[in-house]
Each structure stands twice: as C-alpha cells, then as structure tokens.
mmCIF file with all atom_site columns, C-alpha atoms in Angstrom:
data_model
loop_
_atom_site.group_PDB
_atom_site.id
_atom_site.type_symbol
_atom_site.label_atom_id
_atom_site.label_alt_id
_atom_site.label_comp_id
_atom_site.label_asym_id
_atom_site.label_entity_id
_atom_site.label_seq_id
_atom_site.pdbx_PDB_ins_code
_atom_site.Cartn_x
_atom_site.Cartn_y
_atom_site.Cartn_z
_atom_site.occupancy
_atom_site.B_iso_or_equiv
_atom_site.pdbx_formal_charge
_atom_site.auth_seq_id
_atom_site.auth_comp_id
_atom_site.auth_asym_id
_atom_site.auth_atom_id
_atom_site.pdbx_PDB_model_num
ATOM 1   C CA . MET A 1 1   ? -25.821 -25.776 20.349 1.00 0.00 ? 6   MET A CA 1
ATOM 2   C CA . SER A 1 2   ? -27.708 -27.663 23.012 1.00 0.00 ? 7   SER A CA 1
ATOM 3   C CA . LEU A 1 3   ? -26.412 -28.680 26.402 1.00 0.00 ? 8   LEU A CA 1
ATOM 4   C CA . ILE A 1 4   ? -28.017 -30.905 29.017 1.00 0.00 ? 9   ILE A CA 1
ATOM 5   C CA . LEU A 1 5   ? -27.306 -29.544 32.488 1.00 0.00 ? 10  LEU A CA 1
ATOM 6   C CA . PRO A 1 6   ? -27.917 -31.482 35.695 1.00 0.00 ? 11  PRO A CA 1
ATOM 7   C CA . ILE A 1 7   ? -29.845 -29.490 38.303 1.00 0.00 ? 12  ILE A CA 1
ATOM 8   C CA . PRO A 1 8   ? -28.543 -30.835 41.640 1.00 0.00 ? 13  PRO A CA 1
ATOM 9   C CA . TYR A 1 9   ? -30.862 -28.732 43.831 1.00 0.00 ? 14  TYR A CA 1
ATOM 10  C CA . PRO A 1 10  ? -34.594 -27.957 43.927 1.00 0.00 ? 15  PRO A CA 1
ATOM 11  C CA . CYS A 1 11  ? -35.286 -25.483 41.127 1.00 0.00 ? 16  CYS A CA 1
ATOM 12  C CA . GLN A 1 12  ? -38.340 -23.357 41.816 1.00 0.00 ? 17  GLN A CA 1
ATOM 13  C CA . ASN A 1 13  ? -37.898 -20.899 38.959 1.00 0.00 ? 18  ASN A CA 1
ATOM 14  C CA . PRO A 1 14  ? -36.835 -22.218 35.533 1.00 0.00 ? 19  PRO A CA 1
ATOM 15  C CA . THR A 1 15  ? -36.844 -18.656 34.105 1.00 0.00 ? 20  THR A CA 1
ATOM 16  C CA . LEU A 1 16  ? -33.628 -18.031 36.011 1.00 0.00 ? 21  LEU A CA 1
ATOM 17  C CA . LEU A 1 17  ? -31.960 -20.830 34.021 1.00 0.00 ? 22  LEU A CA 1
ATOM 18  C CA . THR A 1 18  ? -32.695 -18.933 30.797 1.00 0.00 ? 23  THR A CA 1
ATOM 19  C CA . ILE A 1 19  ? -31.425 -15.696 32.312 1.00 0.00 ? 24  ILE A CA 1
ATOM 20  C CA . ALA A 1 20  ? -28.216 -17.346 33.542 1.00 0.00 ? 25  ALA A CA 1
ATOM 21  C CA . ALA A 1 21  ? -27.701 -18.870 30.086 1.00 0.00 ? 26  ALA A CA 1
ATOM 22  C CA . ALA A 1 22  ? -28.110 -15.432 28.490 1.00 0.00 ? 27  ALA A CA 1
ATOM 23  C CA . VAL A 1 23  ? -25.460 -14.033 30.824 1.00 0.00 ? 28  VAL A CA 1
ATOM 24  C CA . ALA A 1 24  ? -23.149 -16.950 29.950 1.00 0.00 ? 29  ALA A CA 1
ATOM 25  C CA . VAL A 1 25  ? -23.536 -16.066 26.253 1.00 0.00 ? 30  VAL A CA 1
ATOM 26  C CA . LEU A 1 26  ? -22.879 -12.357 26.914 1.00 0.00 ? 31  LEU A CA 1
ATOM 27  C CA . ARG A 1 27  ? -19.777 -13.138 28.959 1.00 0.00 ? 32  ARG A CA 1
ATOM 28  C CA . SER A 1 28  ? -18.450 -15.611 26.397 1.00 0.00 ? 33  SER A CA 1
ATOM 29  C CA . VAL A 1 29  ? -18.863 -13.357 23.377 1.00 0.00 ? 34  VAL A CA 1
ATOM 30  C CA . SER A 1 30  ? -17.378 -10.409 25.261 1.00 0.00 ? 35  SER A CA 1
ATOM 31  C CA . THR A 1 31  ? -14.414 -12.457 26.546 1.00 0.00 ? 36  THR A CA 1
ATOM 32  C CA . LEU A 1 32  ? -13.526 -13.829 23.122 1.00 0.00 ? 37  LEU A CA 1
ATOM 33  C CA . THR A 1 33  ? -14.379 -10.884 20.856 1.00 0.00 ? 38  THR A CA 1
ATOM 34  C CA . GLY A 1 34  ? -14.950 -7.765  22.942 1.00 0.00 ? 39  GLY A CA 1
ATOM 35  C CA . ILE A 1 35  ? -18.433 -7.504  21.399 1.00 0.00 ? 40  ILE A CA 1
ATOM 36  C CA . GLN A 1 36  ? -21.074 -6.262  23.835 1.00 0.00 ? 41  GLN A CA 1
ATOM 37  C CA . LEU A 1 37  ? -24.503 -7.786  23.332 1.00 0.00 ? 42  LEU A CA 1
ATOM 38  C CA . GLN A 1 38  ? -27.925 -6.894  24.694 1.00 0.00 ? 43  GLN A CA 1
ATOM 39  C CA . ILE A 1 39  ? -30.880 -8.994  25.804 1.00 0.00 ? 44  ILE A CA 1
ATOM 40  C CA . LYS A 1 40  ? -34.543 -8.600  24.980 1.00 0.00 ? 45  LYS A CA 1
ATOM 41  C CA . TRP A 1 41  ? -36.394 -10.111 27.923 1.00 0.00 ? 46  TRP A CA 1
ATOM 42  C CA . VAL A 1 42  ? -36.327 -12.984 28.453 1.00 0.00 ? 47  VAL A CA 1
ATOM 43  C CA . ASN A 1 43  ? -34.336 -14.948 25.872 1.00 0.00 ? 48  ASN A CA 1
ATOM 44  C CA . ASP A 1 44  ? -33.373 -12.970 22.751 1.00 0.00 ? 49  ASP A CA 1
ATOM 45  C CA . ILE A 1 45  ? -29.793 -11.878 22.062 1.00 0.00 ? 50  ILE A CA 1
ATOM 46  C CA . PHE A 1 46  ? -29.382 -8.559  20.248 1.00 0.00 ? 51  PHE A CA 1
ATOM 47  C CA . PHE A 1 47  ? -26.458 -6.848  18.529 1.00 0.00 ? 52  PHE A CA 1
ATOM 48  C CA . HIS A 1 48  ? -26.741 -3.234  17.345 1.00 0.00 ? 53  HIS A CA 1
ATOM 49  C CA . GLY A 1 49  ? -30.508 -3.279  17.880 1.00 0.00 ? 54  GLY A CA 1
ATOM 50  C CA . LYS A 1 50  ? -31.164 -6.405  15.820 1.00 0.00 ? 55  LYS A CA 1
ATOM 51  C CA . LYS A 1 51  ? -31.756 -9.998  16.855 1.00 0.00 ? 56  LYS A CA 1
ATOM 52  C CA . ALA A 1 52  ? -28.604 -12.112 16.576 1.00 0.00 ? 57  ALA A CA 1
ATOM 53  C CA . GLY A 1 53  ? -29.759 -15.184 18.473 1.00 0.00 ? 58  GLY A CA 1
ATOM 54  C CA . GLY A 1 54  ? -31.899 -16.727 21.120 1.00 0.00 ? 59  GLY A CA 1
ATOM 55  C CA . ILE A 1 55  ? -32.051 -19.167 23.988 1.00 0.00 ? 60  ILE A CA 1
ATOM 56  C CA . LEU A 1 56  ? -34.576 -21.902 24.646 1.00 0.00 ? 61  LEU A CA 1
ATOM 57  C CA . THR A 1 57  ? -34.578 -23.757 27.942 1.00 0.00 ? 62  THR A CA 1
ATOM 58  C CA . GLU A 1 58  ? -36.555 -26.930 28.523 1.00 0.00 ? 63  GLU A CA 1
ATOM 59  C CA . ALA A 1 59  ? -36.912 -28.644 31.879 1.00 0.00 ? 64  ALA A CA 1
ATOM 60  C CA . ILE A 1 60  ? -36.692 -32.386 32.438 1.00 0.00 ? 65  ILE A CA 1
ATOM 61  C CA . SER A 1 61  ? -38.605 -33.465 35.521 1.00 0.00 ? 66  SER A CA 1
ATOM 62  C CA . ASP A 1 62  ? -38.154 -36.484 37.730 1.00 0.00 ? 67  ASP A CA 1
ATOM 63  C CA . LEU A 1 63  ? -41.549 -38.219 37.693 1.00 0.00 ? 68  LEU A CA 1
ATOM 64  C CA . GLU A 1 64  ? -41.273 -39.473 41.252 1.00 0.00 ? 69  GLU A CA 1
ATOM 65  C CA . SER A 1 65  ? -40.236 -36.250 42.943 1.00 0.00 ? 70  SER A CA 1
ATOM 66  C CA . GLY A 1 66  ? -41.785 -33.782 40.500 1.00 0.00 ? 71  GLY A CA 1
ATOM 67  C CA . GLN A 1 67  ? -38.562 -31.758 40.675 1.00 0.00 ? 72  GLN A CA 1
ATOM 68  C CA . ILE A 1 68  ? -36.556 -30.517 37.717 1.00 0.00 ? 73  ILE A CA 1
ATOM 69  C CA . SER A 1 69  ? -33.615 -32.922 37.393 1.00 0.00 ? 74  SER A CA 1
ATOM 70  C CA . HIS A 1 70  ? -32.010 -31.547 34.214 1.00 0.00 ? 75  HIS A CA 1
ATOM 71  C CA . ALA A 1 71  ? -32.385 -28.644 31.840 1.00 0.00 ? 76  ALA A CA 1
ATOM 72  C CA . VAL A 1 72  ? -31.732 -28.626 28.125 1.00 0.00 ? 77  VAL A CA 1
ATOM 73  C CA . VAL A 1 73  ? -30.363 -25.241 27.139 1.00 0.00 ? 78  VAL A CA 1
ATOM 74  C CA . GLY A 1 74  ? -30.488 -24.534 23.423 1.00 0.00 ? 79  GLY A CA 1
ATOM 75  C CA . ILE A 1 75  ? -28.523 -21.540 22.173 1.00 0.00 ? 80  ILE A CA 1
ATOM 76  C CA . GLY A 1 76  ? -28.653 -20.274 18.621 1.00 0.00 ? 81  GLY A CA 1
ATOM 77  C CA . LEU A 1 77  ? -26.428 -17.444 17.444 1.00 0.00 ? 82  LEU A CA 1
ATOM 78  C CA . ASN A 1 78  ? -26.038 -16.035 13.958 1.00 0.00 ? 83  ASN A CA 1
ATOM 79  C CA . LEU A 1 79  ? -22.245 -16.040 13.794 1.00 0.00 ? 84  LEU A CA 1
ATOM 80  C CA . HIS A 1 80  ? -21.316 -15.467 10.179 1.00 0.00 ? 85  HIS A CA 1
ATOM 81  C CA . SER A 1 81  ? -22.309 -12.802 7.721  1.00 0.00 ? 86  SER A CA 1
ATOM 82  C CA . CYS A 1 82  ? -25.291 -13.857 5.743  1.00 0.00 ? 87  CYS A CA 1
ATOM 83  C CA . SER A 1 83  ? -27.842 -12.236 3.547  1.00 0.00 ? 88  SER A CA 1
ATOM 84  C CA . PHE A 1 84  ? -31.208 -12.003 5.240  1.00 0.00 ? 89  PHE A CA 1
ATOM 85  C CA . PRO A 1 85  ? -34.359 -11.680 3.148  1.00 0.00 ? 90  PRO A CA 1
ATOM 86  C CA . ASP A 1 86  ? -35.800 -8.172  2.946  1.00 0.00 ? 91  ASP A CA 1
ATOM 87  C CA . SER A 1 87  ? -38.505 -9.125  5.434  1.00 0.00 ? 92  SER A CA 1
ATOM 88  C CA . LEU A 1 88  ? -35.837 -9.871  8.079  1.00 0.00 ? 93  LEU A CA 1
ATOM 89  C CA . SER A 1 89  ? -32.926 -7.589  7.219  1.00 0.00 ? 94  SER A CA 1
ATOM 90  C CA . SER A 1 90  ? -34.229 -4.730  9.358  1.00 0.00 ? 95  SER A CA 1
ATOM 91  C CA . ILE A 1 91  ? -34.656 -6.928  12.466 1.00 0.00 ? 96  ILE A CA 1
ATOM 92  C CA . ALA A 1 92  ? -32.007 -9.685  12.218 1.00 0.00 ? 97  ALA A CA 1
ATOM 93  C CA . THR A 1 93  ? -28.228 -9.622  12.086 1.00 0.00 ? 98  THR A CA 1
ATOM 94  C CA . SER A 1 94  ? -25.165 -11.777 12.543 1.00 0.00 ? 99  SER A CA 1
ATOM 95  C CA . LEU A 1 95  ? -22.230 -11.206 14.849 1.00 0.00 ? 100 LEU A CA 1
ATOM 96  C CA . SER A 1 96  ? -19.870 -11.514 11.859 1.00 0.00 ? 101 SER A CA 1
ATOM 97  C CA . PHE A 1 97  ? -16.654 -12.156 13.738 1.00 0.00 ? 102 PHE A CA 1
ATOM 98  C CA . THR A 1 98  ? -13.995 -14.219 12.058 1.00 0.00 ? 103 THR A CA 1
ATOM 99  C CA . GLU A 1 99  ? -11.211 -14.194 14.642 1.00 0.00 ? 104 GLU A CA 1
ATOM 100 C CA . VAL A 1 100 ? -12.912 -16.761 16.892 1.00 0.00 ? 105 VAL A CA 1
ATOM 101 C CA . HIS A 1 101 ? -13.683 -20.305 15.828 1.00 0.00 ? 106 HIS A CA 1
ATOM 102 C CA . ARG A 1 102 ? -17.181 -21.608 16.572 1.00 0.00 ? 107 ARG A CA 1
ATOM 103 C CA . CYS A 1 103 ? -15.760 -24.466 18.681 1.00 0.00 ? 108 CYS A CA 1
ATOM 104 C CA . ASP A 1 104 ? -13.909 -21.987 20.902 1.00 0.00 ? 109 ASP A CA 1
ATOM 105 C CA . LEU A 1 105 ? -17.110 -20.033 21.448 1.00 0.00 ? 110 LEU A CA 1
ATOM 106 C CA . ILE A 1 106 ? -19.023 -23.217 22.299 1.00 0.00 ? 111 ILE A CA 1
ATOM 107 C CA . ALA A 1 107 ? -16.305 -24.220 24.776 1.00 0.00 ? 112 ALA A CA 1
ATOM 108 C CA . GLU A 1 108 ? -16.408 -20.795 26.440 1.00 0.00 ? 113 GLU A CA 1
ATOM 109 C CA . ILE A 1 109 ? -20.211 -20.829 26.687 1.00 0.00 ? 114 ILE A CA 1
ATOM 110 C CA . CYS A 1 110 ? -20.085 -24.336 28.221 1.00 0.00 ? 115 CYS A CA 1
ATOM 111 C CA . THR A 1 111 ? -17.463 -23.185 30.717 1.00 0.00 ? 116 THR A CA 1
ATOM 112 C CA . GLN A 1 112 ? -19.577 -20.176 31.677 1.00 0.00 ? 117 GLN A CA 1
ATOM 113 C CA . LEU A 1 113 ? -22.736 -22.287 31.982 1.00 0.00 ? 118 LEU A CA 1
ATOM 114 C CA . LEU A 1 114 ? -21.042 -24.886 34.146 1.00 0.00 ? 119 LEU A CA 1
ATOM 115 C CA . THR A 1 115 ? -19.395 -22.367 36.482 1.00 0.00 ? 120 THR A CA 1
ATOM 116 C CA . ILE A 1 116 ? -22.275 -19.951 37.002 1.00 0.00 ? 121 ILE A CA 1
ATOM 117 C CA . ASP A 1 117 ? -23.906 -20.091 40.439 1.00 0.00 ? 122 ASP A CA 1
ATOM 118 C CA . TRP A 1 118 ? -27.425 -21.019 39.299 1.00 0.00 ? 123 TRP A CA 1
ATOM 119 C CA . GLN A 1 119 ? -28.901 -20.904 42.814 1.00 0.00 ? 124 GLN A CA 1
ATOM 120 C CA . ASN A 1 120 ? -27.683 -17.403 43.585 1.00 0.00 ? 125 ASN A CA 1
ATOM 121 C CA . SER A 1 121 ? -29.404 -15.174 41.039 1.00 0.00 ? 126 SER A CA 1
ATOM 122 C CA . SER A 1 122 ? -27.715 -12.074 42.468 1.00 0.00 ? 127 SER A CA 1
ATOM 123 C CA . THR A 1 123 ? -24.487 -13.299 40.836 1.00 0.00 ? 128 THR A CA 1
ATOM 124 C CA . TYR A 1 124 ? -25.962 -12.799 37.357 1.00 0.00 ? 129 TYR A CA 1
ATOM 125 C CA . ILE A 1 125 ? -29.291 -10.912 37.497 1.00 0.00 ? 130 ILE A CA 1
ATOM 126 C CA . ASN A 1 126 ? -27.561 -7.518  37.774 1.00 0.00 ? 131 ASN A CA 1
ATOM 127 C CA . GLU A 1 127 ? -25.427 -8.284  34.737 1.00 0.00 ? 132 GLU A CA 1
ATOM 128 C CA . TYR A 1 128 ? -28.544 -9.391  32.854 1.00 0.00 ? 133 TYR A CA 1
ATOM 129 C CA . THR A 1 129 ? -30.282 -6.143  33.827 1.00 0.00 ? 134 THR A CA 1
ATOM 130 C CA . GLU A 1 130 ? -27.295 -4.023  32.714 1.00 0.00 ? 135 GLU A CA 1
ATOM 131 C CA . HIS A 1 131 ? -27.569 -5.531  29.233 1.00 0.00 ? 136 HIS A CA 1
ATOM 132 C CA . SER A 1 132 ? -31.341 -5.237  28.954 1.00 0.00 ? 137 SER A CA 1
ATOM 133 C CA . LEU A 1 133 ? -32.611 -3.767  25.711 1.00 0.00 ? 138 LEU A CA 1
ATOM 134 C CA . VAL A 1 134 ? -36.104 -3.114  27.085 1.00 0.00 ? 139 VAL A CA 1
ATOM 135 C CA . LEU A 1 135 ? -35.734 -1.416  30.456 1.00 0.00 ? 140 LEU A CA 1
ATOM 136 C CA . HIS A 1 136 ? -37.204 2.073   30.597 1.00 0.00 ? 141 HIS A CA 1
ATOM 137 C CA . GLN A 1 137 ? -38.554 1.611   27.067 1.00 0.00 ? 142 GLN A CA 1
ATOM 138 C CA . THR A 1 138 ? -42.069 1.484   25.693 1.00 0.00 ? 143 THR A CA 1
ATOM 139 C CA . ILE A 1 139 ? -42.806 -2.086  24.628 1.00 0.00 ? 144 ILE A CA 1
ATOM 140 C CA . CYS A 1 140 ? -45.850 -3.969  23.411 1.00 0.00 ? 145 CYS A CA 1
ATOM 141 C CA . TYR A 1 141 ? -47.413 -6.653  25.611 1.00 0.00 ? 146 TYR A CA 1
ATOM 142 C CA . GLN A 1 142 ? -50.625 -8.384  24.560 1.00 0.00 ? 147 GLN A CA 1
ATOM 143 C CA . GLY A 1 143 ? -51.295 -5.685  21.988 1.00 0.00 ? 148 GLY A CA 1
ATOM 144 C CA . LYS A 1 144 ? -50.931 -2.811  24.470 1.00 0.00 ? 149 LYS A CA 1
ATOM 145 C CA . LEU A 1 145 ? -48.142 -0.296  24.882 1.00 0.00 ? 150 LEU A CA 1
ATOM 146 C CA . VAL A 1 146 ? -46.553 -0.491  28.321 1.00 0.00 ? 151 VAL A CA 1
ATOM 147 C CA . GLN A 1 147 ? -43.402 0.795   30.004 1.00 0.00 ? 152 GLN A CA 1
ATOM 148 C CA . ALA A 1 148 ? -40.728 -1.734  31.066 1.00 0.00 ? 153 ALA A CA 1
ATOM 149 C CA . LEU A 1 149 ? -39.761 -0.687  34.591 1.00 0.00 ? 154 LEU A CA 1
ATOM 150 C CA . SER A 1 150 ? -37.468 -3.305  36.111 1.00 0.00 ? 155 SER A CA 1
ATOM 151 C CA . ILE A 1 151 ? -36.235 -6.865  36.098 1.00 0.00 ? 156 ILE A CA 1
ATOM 152 C CA . GLU A 1 152 ? -36.906 -8.502  39.434 1.00 0.00 ? 157 GLU A CA 1
ATOM 153 C CA . SER A 1 153 ? -34.621 -10.879 41.338 1.00 0.00 ? 158 SER A CA 1
ATOM 154 C CA . ASP A 1 154 ? -36.770 -13.805 40.167 1.00 0.00 ? 159 ASP A CA 1
ATOM 155 C CA . GLY A 1 155 ? -36.345 -12.763 36.512 1.00 0.00 ? 160 GLY A CA 1
ATOM 156 C CA . GLY A 1 156 ? -39.795 -11.253 36.168 1.00 0.00 ? 161 GLY A CA 1
ATOM 157 C CA . LEU A 1 157 ? -40.249 -8.099  34.095 1.00 0.00 ? 162 LEU A CA 1
ATOM 158 C CA . THR A 1 158 ? -42.262 -5.399  35.856 1.00 0.00 ? 163 THR A CA 1
ATOM 159 C CA . ILE A 1 159 ? -44.276 -3.261  33.467 1.00 0.00 ? 164 ILE A CA 1
ATOM 160 C CA . LEU A 1 160 ? -46.398 -0.132  33.878 1.00 0.00 ? 165 LEU A CA 1
ATOM 161 C CA . HIS A 1 161 ? -49.760 -0.053  32.116 1.00 0.00 ? 166 HIS A CA 1
ATOM 162 C CA . ALA A 1 162 ? -51.305 3.136   30.727 1.00 0.00 ? 167 ALA A CA 1
ATOM 163 C CA . ASP A 1 163 ? -53.878 3.165   33.553 1.00 0.00 ? 168 ASP A CA 1
ATOM 164 C CA . GLY A 1 164 ? -51.051 3.333   36.124 1.00 0.00 ? 169 GLY A CA 1
ATOM 165 C CA . HIS A 1 165 ? -51.101 -0.198  37.501 1.00 0.00 ? 170 HIS A CA 1
ATOM 166 C CA . THR A 1 166 ? -48.003 -2.364  37.474 1.00 0.00 ? 171 THR A CA 1
ATOM 167 C CA . GLU A 1 167 ? -47.684 -6.036  36.659 1.00 0.00 ? 172 GLU A CA 1
ATOM 168 C CA . THR A 1 168 ? -44.752 -8.429  36.846 1.00 0.00 ? 173 THR A CA 1
ATOM 169 C CA . LEU A 1 169 ? -44.511 -10.807 33.898 1.00 0.00 ? 174 LEU A CA 1
ATOM 170 C CA . HIS A 1 170 ? -43.062 -14.273 34.374 1.00 0.00 ? 175 HIS A CA 1
ATOM 171 C CA . GLY A 1 171 ? -43.715 -15.473 30.866 1.00 0.00 ? 176 GLY A CA 1
ATOM 172 C CA . GLY A 1 172 ? -45.174 -14.359 27.600 1.00 0.00 ? 177 GLY A CA 1
ATOM 173 C CA . THR A 1 173 ? -43.940 -12.401 24.661 1.00 0.00 ? 178 THR A CA 1
ATOM 174 C CA . ILE A 1 174 ? -43.054 -8.744  24.455 1.00 0.00 ? 179 ILE A CA 1
ATOM 175 C CA . GLU A 1 175 ? -42.299 -6.746  21.340 1.00 0.00 ? 180 GLU A CA 1
ATOM 176 C CA . LEU A 1 176 ? -40.060 -3.768  20.798 1.00 0.00 ? 181 LEU A CA 1
ATOM 177 C CA . THR A 1 177 ? -41.781 -0.660  19.483 1.00 0.00 ? 182 THR A CA 1
#
C-alpha cells in the first residue's frame, strides 16, 4: 500500500516519518491479530527473526519554500503463506494470518498513520526502540562488525566500533550477523 500524507509543519527529519510508519504497522498488526513484530533499523519489519515486510518513505518538497509538503509512505507486508525460493526461505517469511482481511489491516494502518503525533517523536520512538531487532546486537555496517547501542530521539542508530569510538547513523544499510 502507499499513502500520501500531508506534512502541515516544517519537517526537519524525514527519518522520523519512516519510524512513525513502522510503529503504525506494529500497532495495527498487534491490534488486529495479537502478533508482535520487530523492526530492523530503520525500515524492515521482522516476524520470528525473518523479514516480513518493509517501509519506504519518499518526501515531496515545495519548490518555493524548500520544505517537505507531503510524504509518500509505501508499506509492503507479506501477508499470506507463500513458498519462498531456497535462497530466501531462511531470511523471509509471511505473517500468515487468515482471520483479518487485507482491507481491514490497511484501514487500521491508515488510522494509525493519521492519528500519530508526527512532531512529537517521544510518542513513538520508545515503542520503536522496544521492538528493535538490532539493539545490543553485533551487526555489520560498511563491511565491519559493530555493536548497536541505542536509537536516539532523532531516529539515529548509535553504534560502537571495534576501536571504541561511537557513531550515530542517520542513513545507510546495516546487516544482521
């Protein structure tokens, strides 16, 4: 599904939109099915240690003001049982619930997205952190093993390098080890 959301205030940090969308998905799936999901920073949805979906957020800017005027939030979830090829079966899964219709899930996600307080990250960043799959784990970043320490209030992931220095990521790709 994709949803265009108006952003009625100056948005300085688009990463928080992705994080809020992830929390909306977690809340929706839990409300309708009782299934508890996890998040791999910043935008992957996991179920039982395997990827079950993802979120992509794109900003639309007003050319005159340079401000983000809208965001397109794309959410993909593997809902129904399917047979993954051998190359993916160890890392991908589906939620496989049958008691909830897809339209009901979409409606719940839309409701959550439209009622979340986007400007106040404290209303959802703690929930995001509680469902993090990577915190306190060894992960791979740019080919190096690092420790995921914390998720900051701006959505950044603070990591610890082998040489002892810390860095806060605001983009990029991490891999589970």
